[in-house]
Every structure is written in C-alpha cells, then in structure tokens.
C-alpha cells in the first residue's frame, strides 16, 4: 500500500487572478489528491494536500510551475501528519 501523506503548501509570486486555485483543484482531482486551496491576503496561495505520497508530490511539482498565466517565485512545503479528513478537493474562500 502506498504511503499516505499530508502537505501544507504556500505558493508565492504572481499566483492570484490567474486561475491558480481552479487549476490546482483540477490537477489534484486528476491524481485523486484531497484537501483544499485558497488565496491569502498577502498575495500567496495556500493549500493542504492529502493522499498517496507520489500523487501529492505530482501536485506539488505542478504548483512549482502553476497555470500558464502564473509566475511562481517560491513554493514552501510543510509536511504534516496524515489525517484523512477530506473527502474531495475544494476551493476555499
């Protein structure tokens, strides 16, 4: 069985108003990753990702590039204990 992980992710750069959240939700759903994504007041995007380690890593890899209009400058990842608290992947407001 694959290792289940949880990652708290912060993405900075030109990442708001460029469909970053909607695109991340699409990518996460493709990989079966659960959690959420939201914009922060400081201009960053924050996400919590849960799922199989290799699939969570794929979503993080995508976040380092982002959607076509984004200009990602930095991605910070904080690994946390897997909780299994999500049923799907949502955009939070």
CSV table of C-alpha atoms in Angstrom, one decimal, residues 23-35 49-62 87-89:
chain,number,residue,atom,x,y,z
A,23,UNK,CA,-6.2,24.7,-12.0
A,24,UNK,CA,-4.8,23.2,-8.8
A,25,UNK,CA,-8.2,21.7,-8.0
A,26,UNK,CA,-8.3,20.1,-11.5
A,27,UNK,CA,-4.8,18.7,-11.1
A,28,UNK,CA,-5.5,17.4,-7.6
A,29,UNK,CA,-8.7,15.7,-8.7
A,30,UNK,CA,-6.8,14.0,-11.6
A,31,UNK,CA,-4.4,12.5,-9.1
A,32,UNK,CA,-7.0,11.7,-6.5
A,33,UNK,CA,-5.5,14.1,-4.0
A,34,UNK,CA,-7.8,15.5,-1.4
A,35,UNK,CA,-7.7,18.8,0.5
A,49,UNK,CA,-2.9,18.2,0.1
A,50,UNK,CA,-3.6,14.7,1.4
A,51,UNK,CA,-3.2,11.4,-0.5
A,52,UNK,CA,-0.6,8.9,-1.7
A,53,UNK,CA,2.9,10.3,-1.5
A,54,UNK,CA,3.7,10.1,-5.2
A,55,UNK,CA,0.5,11.8,-6.2
A,56,UNK,CA,0.8,14.6,-3.6
A,57,UNK,CA,4.4,15.1,-5.0
A,58,UNK,CA,3.0,15.4,-8.5
A,59,UNK,CA,0.6,18.2,-7.4
A,60,UNK,CA,3.5,20.0,-5.7
A,61,UNK,CA,5.6,19.6,-8.8
A,62,UNK,CA,2.7,21.2,-10.8
A,87,UNK,CA,-13.5,13.6,1.0
A,88,UNK,CA,-12.6,15.8,-2.0
A,89,UNK,CA,-10.6,18.8,-3.1
